[in-house]
XYZ file of N, CA and C in Angstrom:
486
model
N 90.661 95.311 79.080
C 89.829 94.805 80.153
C 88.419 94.637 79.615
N 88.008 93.503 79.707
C 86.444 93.032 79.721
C 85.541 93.515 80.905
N 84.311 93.762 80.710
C 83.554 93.595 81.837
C 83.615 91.953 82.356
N 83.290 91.223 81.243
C 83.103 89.515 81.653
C 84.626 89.423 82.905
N 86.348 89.699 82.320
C 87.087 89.650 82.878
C 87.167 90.204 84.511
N 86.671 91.477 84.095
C 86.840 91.875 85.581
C 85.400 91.340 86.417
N 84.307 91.003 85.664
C 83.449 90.553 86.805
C 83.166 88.953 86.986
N 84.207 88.472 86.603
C 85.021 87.362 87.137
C 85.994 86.767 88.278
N 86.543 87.846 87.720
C 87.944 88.053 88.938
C 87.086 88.593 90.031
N 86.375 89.499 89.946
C 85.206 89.869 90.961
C 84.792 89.247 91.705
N 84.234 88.277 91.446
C 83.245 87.288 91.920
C 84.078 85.918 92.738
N 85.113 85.673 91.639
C 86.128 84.900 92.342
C 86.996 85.289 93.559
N 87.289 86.620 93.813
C 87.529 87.212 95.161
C 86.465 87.465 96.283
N 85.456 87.819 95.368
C 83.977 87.655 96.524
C 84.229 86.060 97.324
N 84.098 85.613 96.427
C 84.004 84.018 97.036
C 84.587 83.833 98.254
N 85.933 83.366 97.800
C 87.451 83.849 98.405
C 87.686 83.947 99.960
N 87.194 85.521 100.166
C 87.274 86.346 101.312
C 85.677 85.853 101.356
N 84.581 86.022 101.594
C 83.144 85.721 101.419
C 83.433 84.536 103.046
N 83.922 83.625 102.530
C 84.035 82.063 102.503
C 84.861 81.768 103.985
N 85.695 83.308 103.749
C 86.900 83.335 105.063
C 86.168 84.246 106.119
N 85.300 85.101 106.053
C 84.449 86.415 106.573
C 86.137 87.107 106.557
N 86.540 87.618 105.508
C 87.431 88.831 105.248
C 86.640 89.651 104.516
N 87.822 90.903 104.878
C 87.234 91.965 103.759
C 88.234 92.796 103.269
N 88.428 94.187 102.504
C 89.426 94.748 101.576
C 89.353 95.962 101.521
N 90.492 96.276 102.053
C 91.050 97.544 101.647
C 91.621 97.854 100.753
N 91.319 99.217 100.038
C 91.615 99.955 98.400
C 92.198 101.380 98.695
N 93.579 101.381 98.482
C 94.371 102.597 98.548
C 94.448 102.602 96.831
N 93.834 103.629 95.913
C 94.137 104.336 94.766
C 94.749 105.444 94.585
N 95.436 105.688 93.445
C 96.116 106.884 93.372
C 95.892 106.859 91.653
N 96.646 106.936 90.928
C 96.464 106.999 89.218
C 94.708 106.818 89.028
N 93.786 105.394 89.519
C 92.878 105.208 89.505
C 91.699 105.894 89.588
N 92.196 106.897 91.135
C 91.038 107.557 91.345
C 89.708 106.785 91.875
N 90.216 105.902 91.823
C 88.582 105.308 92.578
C 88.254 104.097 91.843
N 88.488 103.869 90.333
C 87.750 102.723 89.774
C 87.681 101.638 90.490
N 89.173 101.174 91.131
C 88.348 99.746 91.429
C 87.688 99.503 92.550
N 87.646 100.553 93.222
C 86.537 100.191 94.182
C 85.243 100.865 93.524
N 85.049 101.278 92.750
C 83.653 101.632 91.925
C 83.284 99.992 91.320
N 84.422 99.448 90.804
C 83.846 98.511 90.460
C 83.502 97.065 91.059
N 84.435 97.336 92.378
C 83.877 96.521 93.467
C 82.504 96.391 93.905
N 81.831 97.595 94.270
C 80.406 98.060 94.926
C 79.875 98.093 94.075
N 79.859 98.142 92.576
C 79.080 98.026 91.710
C 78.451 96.939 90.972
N 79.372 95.483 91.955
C 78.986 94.171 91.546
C 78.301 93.758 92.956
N 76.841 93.317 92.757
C 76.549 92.975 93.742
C 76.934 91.796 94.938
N 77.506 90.922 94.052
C 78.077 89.612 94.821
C 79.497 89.992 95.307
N 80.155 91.272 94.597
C 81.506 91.716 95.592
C 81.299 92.886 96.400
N 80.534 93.292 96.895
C 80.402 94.547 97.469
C 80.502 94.559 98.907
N 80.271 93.227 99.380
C 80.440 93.284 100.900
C 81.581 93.084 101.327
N 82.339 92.761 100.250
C 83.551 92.362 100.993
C 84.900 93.973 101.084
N 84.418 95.442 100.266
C 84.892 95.978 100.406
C 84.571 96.834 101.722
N 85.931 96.729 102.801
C 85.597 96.878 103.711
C 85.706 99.126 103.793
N 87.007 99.532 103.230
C 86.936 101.037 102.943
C 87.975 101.289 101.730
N 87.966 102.171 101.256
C 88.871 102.602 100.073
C 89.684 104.182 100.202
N 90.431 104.310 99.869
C 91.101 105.754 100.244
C 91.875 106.168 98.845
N 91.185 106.871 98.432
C 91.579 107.683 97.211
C 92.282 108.559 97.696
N 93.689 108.101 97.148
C 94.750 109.099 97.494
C 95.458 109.812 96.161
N 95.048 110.570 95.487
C 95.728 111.221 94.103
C 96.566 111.466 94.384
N 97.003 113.258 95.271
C 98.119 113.979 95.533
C 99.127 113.310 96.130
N 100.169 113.881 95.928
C 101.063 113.744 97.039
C 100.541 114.190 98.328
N 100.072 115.138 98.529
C 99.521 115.946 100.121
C 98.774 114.043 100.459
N 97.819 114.042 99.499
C 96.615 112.956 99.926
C 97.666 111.954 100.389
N 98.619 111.054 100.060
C 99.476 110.277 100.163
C 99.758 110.471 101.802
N 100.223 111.733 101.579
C 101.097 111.515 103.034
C 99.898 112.148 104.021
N 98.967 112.769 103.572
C 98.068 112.929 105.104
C 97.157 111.739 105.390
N 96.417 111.401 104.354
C 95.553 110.180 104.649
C 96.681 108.904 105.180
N 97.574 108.871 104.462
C 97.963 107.693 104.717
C 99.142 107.590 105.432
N 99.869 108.970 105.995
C 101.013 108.365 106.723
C 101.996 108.455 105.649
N 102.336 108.591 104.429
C 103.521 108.431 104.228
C 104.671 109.394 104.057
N 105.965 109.097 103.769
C 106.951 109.837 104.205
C 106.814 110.852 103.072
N 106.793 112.034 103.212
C 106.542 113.370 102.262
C 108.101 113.090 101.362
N 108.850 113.502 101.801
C 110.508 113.638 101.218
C 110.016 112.450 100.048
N 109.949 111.186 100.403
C 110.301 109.996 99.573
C 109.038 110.142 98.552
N 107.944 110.641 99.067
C 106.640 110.934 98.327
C 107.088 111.748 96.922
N 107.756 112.882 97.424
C 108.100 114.369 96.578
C 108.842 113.436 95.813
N 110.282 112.555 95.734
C 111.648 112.670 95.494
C 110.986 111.735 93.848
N 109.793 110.881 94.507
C 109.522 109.775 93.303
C 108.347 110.148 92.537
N 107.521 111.294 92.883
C 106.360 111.931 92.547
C 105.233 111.141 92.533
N 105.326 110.025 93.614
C 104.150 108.979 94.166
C 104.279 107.567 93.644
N 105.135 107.263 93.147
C 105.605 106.244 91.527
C 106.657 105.867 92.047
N 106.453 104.404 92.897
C 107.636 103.639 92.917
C 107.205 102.687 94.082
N 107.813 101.267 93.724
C 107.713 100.187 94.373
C 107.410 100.364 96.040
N 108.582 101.219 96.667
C 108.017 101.331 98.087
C 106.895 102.178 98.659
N 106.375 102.944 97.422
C 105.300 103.772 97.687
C 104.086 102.858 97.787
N 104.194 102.100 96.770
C 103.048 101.112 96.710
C 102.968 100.200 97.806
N 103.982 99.953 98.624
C 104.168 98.458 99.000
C 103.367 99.657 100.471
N 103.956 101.082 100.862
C 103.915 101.661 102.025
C 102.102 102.180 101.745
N 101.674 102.323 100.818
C 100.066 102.388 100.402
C 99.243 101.458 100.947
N 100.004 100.171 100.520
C 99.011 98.947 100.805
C 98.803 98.877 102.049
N 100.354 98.720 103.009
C 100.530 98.507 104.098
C 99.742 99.581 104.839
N 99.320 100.914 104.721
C 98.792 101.919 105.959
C 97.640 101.614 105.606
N 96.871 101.051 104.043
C 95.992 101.016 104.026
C 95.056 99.960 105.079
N 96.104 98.631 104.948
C 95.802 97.789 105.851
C 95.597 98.119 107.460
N 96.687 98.608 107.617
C 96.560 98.932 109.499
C 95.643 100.293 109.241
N 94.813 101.068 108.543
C 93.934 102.371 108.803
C 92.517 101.402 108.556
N 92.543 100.027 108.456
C 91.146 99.607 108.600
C 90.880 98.322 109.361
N 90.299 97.874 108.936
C 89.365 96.427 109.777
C 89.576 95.759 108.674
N 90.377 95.676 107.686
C 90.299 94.804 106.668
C 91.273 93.713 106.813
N 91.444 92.527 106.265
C 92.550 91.211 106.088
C 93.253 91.496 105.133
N 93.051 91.877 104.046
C 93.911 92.284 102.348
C 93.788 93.965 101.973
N 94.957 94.288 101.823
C 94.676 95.812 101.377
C 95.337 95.542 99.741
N 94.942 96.684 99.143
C 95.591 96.454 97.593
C 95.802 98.143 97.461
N 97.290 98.828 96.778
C 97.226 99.721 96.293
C 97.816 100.234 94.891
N 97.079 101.186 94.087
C 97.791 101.078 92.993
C 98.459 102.759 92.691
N 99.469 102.930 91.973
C 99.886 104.357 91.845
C 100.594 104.335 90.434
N 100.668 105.175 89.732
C 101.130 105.436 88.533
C 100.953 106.685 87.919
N 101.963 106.188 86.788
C 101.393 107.264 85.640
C 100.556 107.045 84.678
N 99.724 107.299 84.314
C 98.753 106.647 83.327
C 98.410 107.636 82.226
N 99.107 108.625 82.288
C 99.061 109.645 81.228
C 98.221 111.143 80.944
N 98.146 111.681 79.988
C 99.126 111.893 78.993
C 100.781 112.627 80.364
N 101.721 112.739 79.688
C 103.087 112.392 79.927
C 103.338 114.075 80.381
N 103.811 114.224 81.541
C 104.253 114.889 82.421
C 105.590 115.434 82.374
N 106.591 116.075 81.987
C 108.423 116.014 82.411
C 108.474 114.422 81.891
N 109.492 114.363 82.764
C 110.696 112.872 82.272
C 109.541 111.485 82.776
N 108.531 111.583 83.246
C 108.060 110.563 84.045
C 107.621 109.231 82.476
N 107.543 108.428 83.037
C 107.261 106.633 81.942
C 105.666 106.572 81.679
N 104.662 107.033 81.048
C 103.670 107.400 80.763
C 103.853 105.709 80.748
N 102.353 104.917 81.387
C 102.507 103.725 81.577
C 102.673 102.576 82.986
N 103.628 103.423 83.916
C 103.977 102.316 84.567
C 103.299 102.708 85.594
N 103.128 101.323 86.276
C 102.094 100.975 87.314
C 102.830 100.597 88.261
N 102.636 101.067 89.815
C 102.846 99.813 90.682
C 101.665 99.159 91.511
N 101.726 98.278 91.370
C 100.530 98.006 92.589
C 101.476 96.775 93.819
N 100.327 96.719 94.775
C 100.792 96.119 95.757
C 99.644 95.312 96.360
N 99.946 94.566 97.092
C 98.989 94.020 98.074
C 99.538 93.668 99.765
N 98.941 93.781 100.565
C 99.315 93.207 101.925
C 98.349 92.955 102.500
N 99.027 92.109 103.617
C 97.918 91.190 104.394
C 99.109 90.917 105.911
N 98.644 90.037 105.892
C 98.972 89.863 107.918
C 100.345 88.992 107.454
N 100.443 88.125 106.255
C 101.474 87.327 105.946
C 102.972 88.256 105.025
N 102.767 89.452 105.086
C 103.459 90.376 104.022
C 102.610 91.274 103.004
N 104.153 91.916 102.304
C 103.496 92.967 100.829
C 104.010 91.924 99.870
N 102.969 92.368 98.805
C 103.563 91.455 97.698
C 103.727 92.831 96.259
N 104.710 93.036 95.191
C 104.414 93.758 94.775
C 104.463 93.464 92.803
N 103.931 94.082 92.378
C 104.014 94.288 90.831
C 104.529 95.313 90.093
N 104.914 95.357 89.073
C 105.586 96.513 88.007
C 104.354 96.372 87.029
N 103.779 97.208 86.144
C 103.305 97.239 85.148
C 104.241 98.633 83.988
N 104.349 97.713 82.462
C 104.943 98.847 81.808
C 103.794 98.672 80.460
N 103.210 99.565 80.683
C 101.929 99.488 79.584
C 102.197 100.360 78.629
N 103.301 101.198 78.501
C 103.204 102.424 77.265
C 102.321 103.509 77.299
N 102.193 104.183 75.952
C 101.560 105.163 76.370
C 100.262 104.424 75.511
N 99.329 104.243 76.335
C 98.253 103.464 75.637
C 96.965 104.571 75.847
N 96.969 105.577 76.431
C 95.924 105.539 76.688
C 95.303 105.939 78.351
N 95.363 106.867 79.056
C 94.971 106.809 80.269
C 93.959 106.078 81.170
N 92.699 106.172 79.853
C 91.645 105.081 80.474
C 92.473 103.528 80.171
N 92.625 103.141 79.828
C 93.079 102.462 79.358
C 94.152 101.557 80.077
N 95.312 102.760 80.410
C 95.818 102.008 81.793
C 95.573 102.142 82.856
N 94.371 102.904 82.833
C 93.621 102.812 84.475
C 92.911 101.286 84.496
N 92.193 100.987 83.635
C 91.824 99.479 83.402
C 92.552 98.622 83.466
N 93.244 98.700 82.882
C 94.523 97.317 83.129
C 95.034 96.927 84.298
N 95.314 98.486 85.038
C 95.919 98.393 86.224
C 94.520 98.014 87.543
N 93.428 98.183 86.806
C 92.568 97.354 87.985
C 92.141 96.074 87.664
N 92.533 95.816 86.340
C 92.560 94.344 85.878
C 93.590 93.967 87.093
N 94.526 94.235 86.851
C 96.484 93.814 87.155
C 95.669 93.074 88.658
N 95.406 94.299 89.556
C 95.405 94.632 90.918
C 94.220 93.528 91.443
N 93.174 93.054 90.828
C 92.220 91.987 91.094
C 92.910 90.833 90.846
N 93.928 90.682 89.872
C 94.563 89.529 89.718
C 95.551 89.232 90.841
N 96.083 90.208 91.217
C 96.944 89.741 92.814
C 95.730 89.839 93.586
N 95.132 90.333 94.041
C 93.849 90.082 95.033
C 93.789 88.482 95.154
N 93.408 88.063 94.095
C 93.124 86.485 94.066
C 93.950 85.802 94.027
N 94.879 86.159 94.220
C 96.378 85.609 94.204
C 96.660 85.634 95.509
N 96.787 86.458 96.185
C 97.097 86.951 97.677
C 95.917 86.191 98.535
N 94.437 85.976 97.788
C 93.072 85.937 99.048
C 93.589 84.351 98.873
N 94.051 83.246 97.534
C 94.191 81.948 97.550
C 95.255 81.603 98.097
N 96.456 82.290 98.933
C 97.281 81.822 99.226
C 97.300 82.264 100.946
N 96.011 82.557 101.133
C 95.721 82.741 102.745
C 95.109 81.960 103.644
């Protein structure tokens, strides 16, 4: 990930939503917060983040956001419907048009878990849309970046097809 890259994609989602008066919701988990750090930290995208919910734990998962504990525990936060059920509470827990969430493992490597894989998601009023990322073991910062690379790239994907 570039700064130039991501404060591109930045700016091109500012626009976007800007243009529509939308705004964005950010459910993180692996992340911890980056991409909405790096949302508010660009001045031309900052208005459009409407709230963000850093959800690490499992507890955080299912109290902030509603989701089902059992299915939370069974996948250890890591898996397609977690993401898709992230995006989605993130959306209905705000005032926002687009929610985006991301969850993974990003390392170093835990038991049996895929040091690497990402899911992210997005939803909006038209559906979830979702992604796989299999990045390896690259690096934790590393695939925390990518995966907020990944996650701006459906943003603008999702805000141009609204």
């Amino acid at each position: 990930m570039t700064d130039n890259s991501i404060t591109n994609l930045l700016e091109k989602l500012a626009n976007i939503l800007l243009a529509r008066d939308h705004t964005l919701a950010v459910a993180e988990s692996c992340t911890g917060g980056m991409l909405a750090s790096a949302i508010v930290s660009n001045v031309a995208a900052s208005p459009i983040l409407e709230r963000a919910f850093v959800v690490y734990s499992i507890d955080a998962k299912c109290d902030v956001l509603g989701l089902e504990r059992g299915r939370v525990e069974e996948c250890e936060g890591v898996a397609e419907d977690v993401a898709r059920a992230m995006a989605e509470r993130a959306l209905e827990n705000s005032r926002a048009n687009l929610a985006v969430a991301i969850t993974g493992f990003a390392g170093p490597r835990e038991g049996d878990e895929e040091v690497g894989l990402i899911h992210l998601a997005t939803a909006n009023a038209r559906g979830t849309k979702h992604e796989v990322l299999h990045l390896g073991d690259i690096g934790r910062n590393k695939a925390c970046q990518k995966a907020v690379e990944a996650a701006l790239k459906m943003l603008v994907d999702q805000a141009l097809r609204t």
